[in-house]
XYZ file of C-alpha atoms in Angstrom:
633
model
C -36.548 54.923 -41.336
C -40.083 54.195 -40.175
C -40.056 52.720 -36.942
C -42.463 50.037 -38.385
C -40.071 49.137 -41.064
C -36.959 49.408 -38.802
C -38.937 46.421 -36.286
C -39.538 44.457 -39.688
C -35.721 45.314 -40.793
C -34.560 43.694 -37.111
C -36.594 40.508 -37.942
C -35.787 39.851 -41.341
C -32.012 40.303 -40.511
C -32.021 37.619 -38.394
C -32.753 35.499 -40.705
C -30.129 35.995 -43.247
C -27.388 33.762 -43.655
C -24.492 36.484 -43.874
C -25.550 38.109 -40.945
C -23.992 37.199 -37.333
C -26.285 35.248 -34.900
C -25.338 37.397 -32.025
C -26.331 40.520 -33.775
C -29.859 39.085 -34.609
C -30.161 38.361 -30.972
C -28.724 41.328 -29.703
C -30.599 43.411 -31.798
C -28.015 45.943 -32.743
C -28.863 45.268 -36.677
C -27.867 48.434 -38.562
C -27.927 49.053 -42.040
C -23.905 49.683 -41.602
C -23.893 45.738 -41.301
C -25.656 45.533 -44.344
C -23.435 48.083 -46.606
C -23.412 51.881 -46.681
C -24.952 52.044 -50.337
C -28.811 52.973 -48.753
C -30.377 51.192 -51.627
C -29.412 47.678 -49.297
C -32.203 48.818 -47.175
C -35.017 50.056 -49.513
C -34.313 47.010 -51.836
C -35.087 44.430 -47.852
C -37.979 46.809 -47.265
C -39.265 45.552 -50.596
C -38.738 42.321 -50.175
C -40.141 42.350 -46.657
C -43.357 44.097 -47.921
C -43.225 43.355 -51.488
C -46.569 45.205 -52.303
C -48.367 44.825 -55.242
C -48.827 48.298 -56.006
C -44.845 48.974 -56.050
C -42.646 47.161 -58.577
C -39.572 48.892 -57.554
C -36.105 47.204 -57.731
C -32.360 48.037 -56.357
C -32.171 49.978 -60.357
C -35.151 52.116 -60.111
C -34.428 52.859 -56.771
C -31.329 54.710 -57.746
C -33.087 55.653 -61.207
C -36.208 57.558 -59.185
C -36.221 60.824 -59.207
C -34.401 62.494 -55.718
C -36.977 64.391 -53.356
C -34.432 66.386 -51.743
C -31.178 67.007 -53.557
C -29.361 67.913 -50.285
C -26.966 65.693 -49.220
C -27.650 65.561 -45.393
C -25.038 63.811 -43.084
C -25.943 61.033 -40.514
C -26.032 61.234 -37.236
C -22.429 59.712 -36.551
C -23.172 56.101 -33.911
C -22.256 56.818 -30.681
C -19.370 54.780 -29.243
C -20.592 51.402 -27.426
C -18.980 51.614 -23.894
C -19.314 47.576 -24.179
C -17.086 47.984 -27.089
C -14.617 50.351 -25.781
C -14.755 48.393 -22.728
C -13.036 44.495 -24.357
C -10.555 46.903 -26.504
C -9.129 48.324 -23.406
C -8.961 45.221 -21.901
C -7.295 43.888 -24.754
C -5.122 46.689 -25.352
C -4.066 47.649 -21.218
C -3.416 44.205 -20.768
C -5.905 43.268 -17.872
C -6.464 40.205 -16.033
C -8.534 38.552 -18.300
C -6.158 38.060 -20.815
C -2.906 36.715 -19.079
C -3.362 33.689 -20.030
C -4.005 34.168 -23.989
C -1.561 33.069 -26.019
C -0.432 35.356 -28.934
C -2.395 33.752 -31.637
C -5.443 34.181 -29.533
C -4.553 37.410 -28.145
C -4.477 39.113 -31.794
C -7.726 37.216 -33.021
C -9.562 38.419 -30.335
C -8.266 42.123 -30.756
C -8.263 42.054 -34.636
C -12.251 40.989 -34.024
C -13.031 43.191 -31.498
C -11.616 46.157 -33.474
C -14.122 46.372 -35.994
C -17.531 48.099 -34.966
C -19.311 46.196 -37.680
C -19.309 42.614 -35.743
C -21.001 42.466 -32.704
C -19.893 41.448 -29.459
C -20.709 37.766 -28.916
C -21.604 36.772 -25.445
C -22.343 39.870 -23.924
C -24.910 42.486 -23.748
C -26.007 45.827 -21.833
C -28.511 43.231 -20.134
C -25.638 40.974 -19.040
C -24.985 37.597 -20.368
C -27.033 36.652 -23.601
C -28.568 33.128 -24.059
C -25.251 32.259 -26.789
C -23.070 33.456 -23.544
C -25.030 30.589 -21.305
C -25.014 28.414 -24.294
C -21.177 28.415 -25.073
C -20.631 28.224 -20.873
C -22.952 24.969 -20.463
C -21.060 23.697 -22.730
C -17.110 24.259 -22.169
C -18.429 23.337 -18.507
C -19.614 20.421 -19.809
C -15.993 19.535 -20.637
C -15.190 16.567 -18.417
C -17.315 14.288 -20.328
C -15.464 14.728 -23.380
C -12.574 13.829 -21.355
C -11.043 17.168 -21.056
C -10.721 19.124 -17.426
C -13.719 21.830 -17.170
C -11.175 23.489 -14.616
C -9.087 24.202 -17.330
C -11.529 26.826 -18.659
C -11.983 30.319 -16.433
C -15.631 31.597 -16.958
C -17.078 34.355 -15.176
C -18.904 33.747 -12.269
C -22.483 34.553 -12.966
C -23.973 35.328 -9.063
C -20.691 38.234 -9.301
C -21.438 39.375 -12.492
C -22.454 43.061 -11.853
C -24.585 43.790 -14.995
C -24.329 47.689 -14.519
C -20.809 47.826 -15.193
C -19.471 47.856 -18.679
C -15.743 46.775 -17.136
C -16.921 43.785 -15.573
C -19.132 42.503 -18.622
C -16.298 43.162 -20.660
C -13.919 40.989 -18.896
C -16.925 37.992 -19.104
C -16.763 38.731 -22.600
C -12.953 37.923 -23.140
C -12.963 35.334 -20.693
C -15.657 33.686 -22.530
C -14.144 34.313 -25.686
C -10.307 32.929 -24.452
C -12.213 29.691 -22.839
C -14.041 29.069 -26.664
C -10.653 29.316 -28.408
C -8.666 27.363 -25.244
C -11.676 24.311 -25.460
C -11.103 24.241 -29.590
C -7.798 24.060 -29.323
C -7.420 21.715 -26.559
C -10.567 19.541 -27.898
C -8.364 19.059 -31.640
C -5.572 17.396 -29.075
C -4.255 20.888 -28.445
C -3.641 20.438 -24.670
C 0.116 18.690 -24.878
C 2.768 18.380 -27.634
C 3.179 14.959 -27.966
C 6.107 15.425 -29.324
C 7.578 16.261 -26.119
C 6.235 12.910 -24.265
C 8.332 10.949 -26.713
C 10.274 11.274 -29.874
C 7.875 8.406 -31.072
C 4.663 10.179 -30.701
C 4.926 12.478 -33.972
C 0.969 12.416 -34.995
C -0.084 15.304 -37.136
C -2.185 17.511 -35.442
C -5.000 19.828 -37.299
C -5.313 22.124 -34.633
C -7.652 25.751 -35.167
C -6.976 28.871 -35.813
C -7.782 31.098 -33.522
C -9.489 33.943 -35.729
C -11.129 31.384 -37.827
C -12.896 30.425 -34.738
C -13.975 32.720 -32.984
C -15.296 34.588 -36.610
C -16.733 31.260 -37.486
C -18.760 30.936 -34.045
C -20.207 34.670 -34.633
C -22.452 32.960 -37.400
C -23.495 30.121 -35.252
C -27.069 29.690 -34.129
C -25.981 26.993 -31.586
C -22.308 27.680 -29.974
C -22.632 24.828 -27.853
C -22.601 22.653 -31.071
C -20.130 24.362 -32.523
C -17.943 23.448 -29.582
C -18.921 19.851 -29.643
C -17.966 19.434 -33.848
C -14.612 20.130 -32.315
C -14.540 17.061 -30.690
C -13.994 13.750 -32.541
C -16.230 12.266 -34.522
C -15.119 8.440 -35.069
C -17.599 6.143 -33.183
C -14.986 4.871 -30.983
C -14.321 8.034 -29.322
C -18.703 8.168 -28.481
C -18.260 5.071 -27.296
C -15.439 5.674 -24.990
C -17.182 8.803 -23.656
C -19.999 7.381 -22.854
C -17.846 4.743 -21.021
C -16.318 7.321 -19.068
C -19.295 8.506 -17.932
C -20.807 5.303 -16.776
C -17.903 4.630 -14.729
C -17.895 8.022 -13.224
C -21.233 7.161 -12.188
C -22.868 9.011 -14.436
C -25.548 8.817 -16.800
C -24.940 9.996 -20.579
C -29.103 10.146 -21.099
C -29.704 12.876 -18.368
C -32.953 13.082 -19.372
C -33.393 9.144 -18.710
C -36.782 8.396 -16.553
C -36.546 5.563 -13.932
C -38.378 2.694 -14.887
C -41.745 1.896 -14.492
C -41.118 -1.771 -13.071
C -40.057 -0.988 -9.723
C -38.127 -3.525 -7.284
C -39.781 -3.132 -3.865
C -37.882 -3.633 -0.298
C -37.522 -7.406 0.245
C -34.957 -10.459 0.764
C -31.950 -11.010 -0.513
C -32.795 -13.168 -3.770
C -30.397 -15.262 -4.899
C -30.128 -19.049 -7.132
C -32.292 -21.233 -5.895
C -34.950 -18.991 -4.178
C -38.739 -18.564 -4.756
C -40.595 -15.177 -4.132
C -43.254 -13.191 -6.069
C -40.494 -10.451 -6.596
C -38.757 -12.913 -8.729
C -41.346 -12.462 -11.607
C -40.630 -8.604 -11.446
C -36.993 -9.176 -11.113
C -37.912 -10.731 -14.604
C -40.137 -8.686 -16.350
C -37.573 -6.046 -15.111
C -34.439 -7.299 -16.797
C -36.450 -8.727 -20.060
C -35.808 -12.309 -18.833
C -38.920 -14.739 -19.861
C -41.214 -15.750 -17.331
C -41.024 -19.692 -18.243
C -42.989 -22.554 -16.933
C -42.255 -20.934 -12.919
C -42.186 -17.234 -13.051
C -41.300 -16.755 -9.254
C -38.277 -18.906 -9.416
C -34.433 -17.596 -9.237
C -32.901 -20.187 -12.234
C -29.848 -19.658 -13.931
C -31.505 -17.657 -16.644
C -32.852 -14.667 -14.274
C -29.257 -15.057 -12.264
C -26.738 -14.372 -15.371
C -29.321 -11.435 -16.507
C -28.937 -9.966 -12.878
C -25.224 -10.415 -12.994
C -25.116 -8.791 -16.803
C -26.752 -5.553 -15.379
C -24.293 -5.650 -11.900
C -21.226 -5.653 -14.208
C -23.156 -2.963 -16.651
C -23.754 -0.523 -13.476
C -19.863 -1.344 -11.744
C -21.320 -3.382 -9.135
C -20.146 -6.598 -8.230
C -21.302 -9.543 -10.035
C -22.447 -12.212 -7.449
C -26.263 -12.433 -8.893
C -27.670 -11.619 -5.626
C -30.111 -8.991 -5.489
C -30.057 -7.010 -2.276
C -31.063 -3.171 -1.377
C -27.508 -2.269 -3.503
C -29.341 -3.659 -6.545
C -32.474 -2.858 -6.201
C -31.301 0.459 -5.733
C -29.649 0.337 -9.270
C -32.934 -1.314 -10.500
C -34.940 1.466 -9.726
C -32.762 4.186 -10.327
C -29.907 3.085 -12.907
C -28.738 6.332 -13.432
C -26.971 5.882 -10.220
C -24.556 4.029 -10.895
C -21.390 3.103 -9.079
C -18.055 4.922 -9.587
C -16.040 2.615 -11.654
C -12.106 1.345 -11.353
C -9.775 4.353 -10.786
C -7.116 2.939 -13.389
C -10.112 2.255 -16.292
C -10.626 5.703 -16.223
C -7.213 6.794 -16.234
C -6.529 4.537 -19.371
C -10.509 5.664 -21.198
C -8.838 9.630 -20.597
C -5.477 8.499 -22.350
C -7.417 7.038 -25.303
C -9.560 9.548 -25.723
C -6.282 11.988 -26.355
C -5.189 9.823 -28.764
C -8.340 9.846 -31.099
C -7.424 13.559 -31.183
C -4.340 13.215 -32.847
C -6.696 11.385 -35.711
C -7.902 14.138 -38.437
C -11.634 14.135 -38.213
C -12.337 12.415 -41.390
C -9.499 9.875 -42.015
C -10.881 9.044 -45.363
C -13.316 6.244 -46.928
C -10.355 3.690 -47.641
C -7.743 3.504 -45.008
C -5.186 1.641 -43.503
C -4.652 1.366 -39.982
C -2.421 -0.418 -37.318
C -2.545 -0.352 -33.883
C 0.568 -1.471 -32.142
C -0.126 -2.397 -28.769
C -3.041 -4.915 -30.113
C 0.087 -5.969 -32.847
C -2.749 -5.863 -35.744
C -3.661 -4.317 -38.874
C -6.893 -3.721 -40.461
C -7.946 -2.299 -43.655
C -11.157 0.124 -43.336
C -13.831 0.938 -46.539
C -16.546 2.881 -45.640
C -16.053 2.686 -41.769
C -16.044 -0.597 -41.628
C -12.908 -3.283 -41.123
C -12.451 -5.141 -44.295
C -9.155 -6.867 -43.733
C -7.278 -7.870 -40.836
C -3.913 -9.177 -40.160
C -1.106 -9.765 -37.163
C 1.657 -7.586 -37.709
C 5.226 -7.815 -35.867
C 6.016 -3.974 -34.655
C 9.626 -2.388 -33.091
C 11.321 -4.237 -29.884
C 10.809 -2.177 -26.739
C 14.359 0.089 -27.501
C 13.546 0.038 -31.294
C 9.651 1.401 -31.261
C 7.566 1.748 -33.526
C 6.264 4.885 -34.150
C 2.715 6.380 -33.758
C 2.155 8.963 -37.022
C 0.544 9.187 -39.938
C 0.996 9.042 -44.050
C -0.258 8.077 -47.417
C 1.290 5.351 -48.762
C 2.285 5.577 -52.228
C 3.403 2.652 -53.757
C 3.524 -1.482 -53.552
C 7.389 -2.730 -54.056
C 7.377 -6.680 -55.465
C 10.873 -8.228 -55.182
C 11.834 -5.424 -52.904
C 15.774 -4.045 -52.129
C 16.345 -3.426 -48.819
C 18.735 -0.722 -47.899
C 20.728 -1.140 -44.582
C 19.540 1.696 -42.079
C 22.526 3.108 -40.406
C 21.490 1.966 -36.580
C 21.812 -2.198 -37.936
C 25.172 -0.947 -39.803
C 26.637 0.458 -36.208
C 25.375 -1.990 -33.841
C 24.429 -5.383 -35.892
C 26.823 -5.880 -38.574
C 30.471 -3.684 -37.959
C 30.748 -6.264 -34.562
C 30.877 -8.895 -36.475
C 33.652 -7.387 -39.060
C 37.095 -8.154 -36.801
C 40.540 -8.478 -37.906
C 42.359 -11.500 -38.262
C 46.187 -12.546 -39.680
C 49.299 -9.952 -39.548
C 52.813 -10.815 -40.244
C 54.156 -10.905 -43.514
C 50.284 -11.011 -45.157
C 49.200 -8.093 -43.224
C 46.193 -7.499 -41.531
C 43.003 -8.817 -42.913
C 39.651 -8.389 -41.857
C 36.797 -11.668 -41.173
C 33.395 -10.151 -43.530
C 31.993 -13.515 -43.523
C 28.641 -11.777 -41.951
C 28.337 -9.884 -45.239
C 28.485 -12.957 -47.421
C 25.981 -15.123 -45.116
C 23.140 -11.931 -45.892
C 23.826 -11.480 -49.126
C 24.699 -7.974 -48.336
C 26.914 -5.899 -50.588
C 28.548 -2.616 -50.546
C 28.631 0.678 -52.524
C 30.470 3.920 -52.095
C 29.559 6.546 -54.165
C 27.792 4.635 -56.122
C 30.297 2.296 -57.188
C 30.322 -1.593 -55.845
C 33.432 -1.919 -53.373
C 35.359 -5.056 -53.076
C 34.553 -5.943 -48.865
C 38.374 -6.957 -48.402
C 39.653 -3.873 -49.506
C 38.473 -1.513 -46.855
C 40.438 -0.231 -44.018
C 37.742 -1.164 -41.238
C 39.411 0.231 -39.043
C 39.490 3.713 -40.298
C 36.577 3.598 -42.226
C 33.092 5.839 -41.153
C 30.509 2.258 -41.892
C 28.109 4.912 -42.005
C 28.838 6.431 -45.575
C 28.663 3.009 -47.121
C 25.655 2.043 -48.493
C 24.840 -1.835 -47.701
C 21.928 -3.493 -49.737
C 20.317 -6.811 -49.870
C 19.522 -7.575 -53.877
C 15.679 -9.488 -53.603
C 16.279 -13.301 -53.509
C 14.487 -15.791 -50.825
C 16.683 -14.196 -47.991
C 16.183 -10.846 -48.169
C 14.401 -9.910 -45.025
C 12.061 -7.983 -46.620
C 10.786 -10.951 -48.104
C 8.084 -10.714 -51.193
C 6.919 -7.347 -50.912
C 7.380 -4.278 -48.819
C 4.624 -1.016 -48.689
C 5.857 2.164 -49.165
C 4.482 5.597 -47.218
C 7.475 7.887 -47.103
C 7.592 8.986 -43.186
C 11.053 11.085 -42.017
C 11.197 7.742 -39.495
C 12.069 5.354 -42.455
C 9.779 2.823 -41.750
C 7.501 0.848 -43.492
C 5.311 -2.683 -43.799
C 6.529 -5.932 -45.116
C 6.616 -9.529 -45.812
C 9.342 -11.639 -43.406
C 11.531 -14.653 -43.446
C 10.337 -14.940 -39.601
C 6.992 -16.513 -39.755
C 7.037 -18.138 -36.233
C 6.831 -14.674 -34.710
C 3.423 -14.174 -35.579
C 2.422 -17.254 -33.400
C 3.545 -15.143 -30.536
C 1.142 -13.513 -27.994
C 3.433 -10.308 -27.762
C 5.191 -9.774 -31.317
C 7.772 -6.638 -30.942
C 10.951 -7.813 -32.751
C 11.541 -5.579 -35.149
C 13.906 -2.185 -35.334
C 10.721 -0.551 -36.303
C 8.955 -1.684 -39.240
C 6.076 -3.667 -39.425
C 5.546 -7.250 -40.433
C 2.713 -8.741 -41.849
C 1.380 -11.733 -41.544
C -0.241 -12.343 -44.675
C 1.336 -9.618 -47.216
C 0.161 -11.254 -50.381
C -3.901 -11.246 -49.277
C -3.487 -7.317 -47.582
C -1.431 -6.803 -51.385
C -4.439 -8.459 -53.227
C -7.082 -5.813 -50.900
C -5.365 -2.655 -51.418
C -4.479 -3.308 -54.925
C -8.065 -4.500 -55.865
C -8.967 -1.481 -54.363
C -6.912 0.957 -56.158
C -6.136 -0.208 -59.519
C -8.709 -2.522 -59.601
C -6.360 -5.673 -59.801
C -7.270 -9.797 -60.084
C -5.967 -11.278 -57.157
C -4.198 -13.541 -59.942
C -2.282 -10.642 -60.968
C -1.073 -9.799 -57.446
C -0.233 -13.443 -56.784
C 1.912 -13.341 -60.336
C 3.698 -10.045 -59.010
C 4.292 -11.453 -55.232
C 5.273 -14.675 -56.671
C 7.593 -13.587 -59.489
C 8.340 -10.089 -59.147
C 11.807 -8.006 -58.961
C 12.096 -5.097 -57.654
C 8.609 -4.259 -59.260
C 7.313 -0.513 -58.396
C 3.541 -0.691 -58.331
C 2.671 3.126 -57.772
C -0.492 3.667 -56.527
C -3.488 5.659 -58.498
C -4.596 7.556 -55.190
C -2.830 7.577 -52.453
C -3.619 5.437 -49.107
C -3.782 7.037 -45.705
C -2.098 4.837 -42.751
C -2.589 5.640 -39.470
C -0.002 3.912 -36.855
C -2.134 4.353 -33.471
C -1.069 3.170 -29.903
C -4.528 2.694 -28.348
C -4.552 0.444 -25.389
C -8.294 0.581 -24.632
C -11.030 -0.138 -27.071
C -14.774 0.007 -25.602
C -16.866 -3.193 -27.365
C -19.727 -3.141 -28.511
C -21.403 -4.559 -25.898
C -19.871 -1.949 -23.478
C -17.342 -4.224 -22.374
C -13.788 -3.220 -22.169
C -10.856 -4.285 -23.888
C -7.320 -3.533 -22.950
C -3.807 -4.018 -24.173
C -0.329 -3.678 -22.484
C 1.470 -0.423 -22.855
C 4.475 -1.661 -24.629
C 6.566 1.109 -25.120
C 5.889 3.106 -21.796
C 3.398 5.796 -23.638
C 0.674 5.756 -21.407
C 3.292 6.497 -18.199
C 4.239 9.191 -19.918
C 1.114 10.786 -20.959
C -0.461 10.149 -17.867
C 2.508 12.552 -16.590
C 1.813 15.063 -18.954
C -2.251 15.078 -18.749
C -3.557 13.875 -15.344
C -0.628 15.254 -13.164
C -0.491 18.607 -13.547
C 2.018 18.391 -15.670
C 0.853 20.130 -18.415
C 3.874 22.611 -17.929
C 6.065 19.241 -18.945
C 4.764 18.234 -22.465
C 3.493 21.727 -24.072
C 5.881 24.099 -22.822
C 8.557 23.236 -21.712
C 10.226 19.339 -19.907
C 12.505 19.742 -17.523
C 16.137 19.065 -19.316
C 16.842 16.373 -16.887
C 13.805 14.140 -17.796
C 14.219 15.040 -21.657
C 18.241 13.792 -21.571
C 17.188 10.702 -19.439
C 14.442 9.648 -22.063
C 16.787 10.205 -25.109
C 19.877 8.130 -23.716
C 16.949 5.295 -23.182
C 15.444 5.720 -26.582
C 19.032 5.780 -28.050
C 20.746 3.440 -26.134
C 22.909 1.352 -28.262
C 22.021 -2.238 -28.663
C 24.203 -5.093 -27.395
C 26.568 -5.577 -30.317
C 25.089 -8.147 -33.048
C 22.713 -10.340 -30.526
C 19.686 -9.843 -32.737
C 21.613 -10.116 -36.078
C 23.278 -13.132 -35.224
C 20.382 -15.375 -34.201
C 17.986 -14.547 -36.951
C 19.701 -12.058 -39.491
C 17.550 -9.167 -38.411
């Protein structure tokens, strides 16, 4: 080939959507990337050229007439020592890969193998601009809430470009800190499964191979990285928190402004001074009737920025503020624990798939509330009662499926055990024999069948019997504890959301009182949203089904994902913070797992002691029939 038309080849390559990025930039194009049959590369010269005074086409090029009929062999490639250089590192087992897991281990040899793809961070040069532009950005990792440390790139002042053993190790290393920040940015880093038996969220976490082939096609592998991260606005806004209150700036190319606070007094309330009417043009505040005077108006607009750059908010400007004035990209290093708690929920939004659909329920239990989402936006909200401190609620994710009027409920085996056999005792003897005192079961309405066959309460040997194999059910009627309604989304947990007898609960500040489930507040209006939604339903009709329904199945036309979360930080939208109290201990234990090195404790492997501890709490049996005997439940 013409070396003319091999240049032009090069170019046009680039360019083509099938063909990796880092081969157009490494220039190592061959027409072996393109397909052996050689009319691939007449039929681009074509279209590169396209000349008027040839018409040819991929047909008549194999139709035309041969100029030599000899078959002549190509020069076979030579070998690229870059290549051969990441196989034997992959294949000897060097230092750069002792910390790949399997998965990534045979992605990265299963790529490497074939001499068609191109290496993608490396060349004979050294590191390539997609090598700096994948680094910057894994480096870049503590603002997304992650630990940059984590990551082990090559050190570019040691990099000896001459040898093709120390590129290839950058090149794995690069490679095994691309797969490492994927994984870890898709809530990769810990199992949380292994924090707590209540933490069962369903993680979407990458393939390794589909990554690191998918990134070979990238333009930009920085922005490939960052798609990994999530993309609900809430997780933005608490990484941009977490910057500010590391004393960063999240504009780094912000410019300091051009109303500038010179050296002067302290100005505080009550004070007059020229600097005043800067202080106001500064801050936006109006310059009224006297612009030099410090009123109330220029002191709560001075306080506003203190709080917004972690400073304290007295409203007195002294060289601390005007510092900040000047140069508010220096801000002050926020509260130790605020971060803490921002890096906690930022792990959680992980455990969130990226796009959690355009109608959506969601609760989160530490803020006892649950909100119905369209479109990214909240259209219903309601208090909910959640699961007492040694009954939790659980933080995972289904689709509910169906809207129960009139509802059954069926007796879970931990209220049969340790809320309702207490209360069965023995009573008589003598000549009558033994009898036993199931007044409880007659008070709930509760009734009993084994096998599928109703059984007479009296004639059961209590004392032999396993309660656990007996089915107990409440029929609907105004004391089932269900109440009106009850939502299904089949979850291995056995929970689900539903109406209550227990009203007065939701006037509570702190509402955890139930074995697990969740109460609403308001069942009939959240009924009325999702079933307007779905089936398109009057809220007439709902009211006739909540009002007058029995044990009416209202399956749902598309299923409706519900998210149980356990966020206890939520950035406003005026960059305050919110917080709520970590009810169920969740945030000790991540905080163990994540921010004390003890990484080693939630993905691999917890210590046996500190897994049989936290089981014995989370199944500690509850102090026989307390709860059932003051409110039925």
């Amino acid at each position: 080939m013409k070396a003319t038309y091999a240049t032009a080849l090069t170019l046009l390559c680039a360019t083509l959507p099938g063909l990796p990025a880092a081969a157009a930039e490494d220039g190592t194009t061959s027409t072996a990337m393109l397909g052996a049959d050689p009319r691939s590369t007449e039929f681009l010269r074509i279209q590169m050229f396209d000349s008027s005074e040839s018409t040819v086409t991929p047909d008549t090029v194999m139709d035309a007439p041969a100029v030599d009929t000899v078959q002549r062999a190509e020069p076979t490639k030579p070998a690229d020592p870059l290549r051969k250089a990441v196989q034997a590192q992959l294949s000897e087992g060097g230092a750069a890969t002792d910390n790949l897991r399997a998965d990534e281990k045979t992605a990265l040899v299963d790529y490497y193998a074939d001499p068609d793809l191109p290496l993608l961070w490396v060349n004979g040069r050294g590191l390539t601009a997609r090598g700096k532009s994948a680094m910057a950005e894994i480096q870049r990792a503590d603002d997304y809430g992650l630990d940059a440390v984590d990551y082990k790139l090559p050190r570019l002042s040691e990099l000896d470009k001459t040898s093709p053993d120390a590129l290839a190790v950058a090149e794995i290393q690069i490679s095994h800190a691309v797969l490492a920040y994927a994984r870890d940015a898709r809530g990769g880093r810990v199992d949380p499964r292994r924090i707590s038996r209540n933490l069962d969220p369903t993680l979407a976490l990458p393939k390794p191979a589909e990554v690191i082939q998918s990134i070979a096609y990238r333009s930009d592998a920085g922005a490939y990285l960052r798609s990994f991260q999530p993309q609900h606005p809430q997780f933005e806004a608490l990484r941009r928190k977490l910057i500010d209150l590391r004393g960063g700036n999240t504009d780094t190319a912000a410019k300091e402004p051009e109303i500038q606070i010179p050296s002067g007094p302290l100005l505080r309330f009550g004070d007059a001074d020229p600097q005043v009417a800067l202080l106001r043009t500064r801050l936006g505040v109006p310059q009224g009737s006297d612009p030099e005077l410090y009123d109330e108006t220029v002191g709560e607009a001075v306080k506003r920025f203190q709080t917004a750059h972690n400073t304290a908010a007295d409203g007195v400007v002294g060289p601390g503020t005007r510092l900040l004035l000047n140069k508010p990209h220096l801000r002050n290093a926020g509260n130790p624990a605020d971060i803490e708690k921002i890096l906690l929920n930022m792990e959680r939004w992980r455990w969130l798939p990226q796009d959690q659909g355009r109608f959506y329920v969601t609760v989160n239990v530490p803020e006892f509330m649950l909100r119905v989402v369209k479109d990214d936006e909240a259209v219903y909200t309601t208090r909910v009662v959640v699961g007492k401190t040694k009954t939790p609620t659980p933080v995972f994710s289904n689709d509910m499926k169906s809207v129960v009027f009139g509802p059954y409920w069926n007796v879970p085996n931990s209220i049969k055990t340790g809320e309702i056999r207490p209360y069965i005792r023995p009573y008589g003897g003598g000549w009558y024999g033994r009898r036993w005192d199931t007044r409880v079961l007659a008070q709930h309405e509760l009734r009993i069948k084994y096998n599928g066959q109703e059984i007479d309460p009296q004639t059961i040997d209590w004392s032999r019997v396993d309660i656990r194999k007996l089915h107990f059910y409440q029929p609907p009627s105004p004391k089932n504890v269900l109440g009106r309604v009850k939502f299904v989304f089949p979850n291995k947990h056995d929970v689900y959301m539903h109406d209550t007898q227990e009203k007065h609960f939701f006037n509570k500040t702190v509402r955890a009182e139930s074995h697990g489930c969740m109460r609403v507040q308001n069942p009939d209006e959240f009924a009325a949203v999702l079933l307007k939604y779905d089936r398109n339903w009057s809220a007439e009709k709902t009211r006739d089904a909540f009002n007058t329904g029995y044990d009416k199945h209202v399956p749902l036309n598309n299923a409706i994902p519900v998210y149980i979360t356990y966020f206890t930080l939520w950035v406003n939208e005026d960059g305050s913070i919110k917080t709520y109290g970590d009810l169920y201990g969740h945030d000790r234990r991540m905080r163990t797992a994540l921010l004390k090195n003890g990484r080693d404790y939630a993905a691999v492997k917890r210590p046996a002691a500190a897994a049989k501890k936290e089981q014995q709490a989370e199944m500690a049996p509850r102090r026989a029939g307390t709860r059932f005997a003051r409110t039925g439940f």
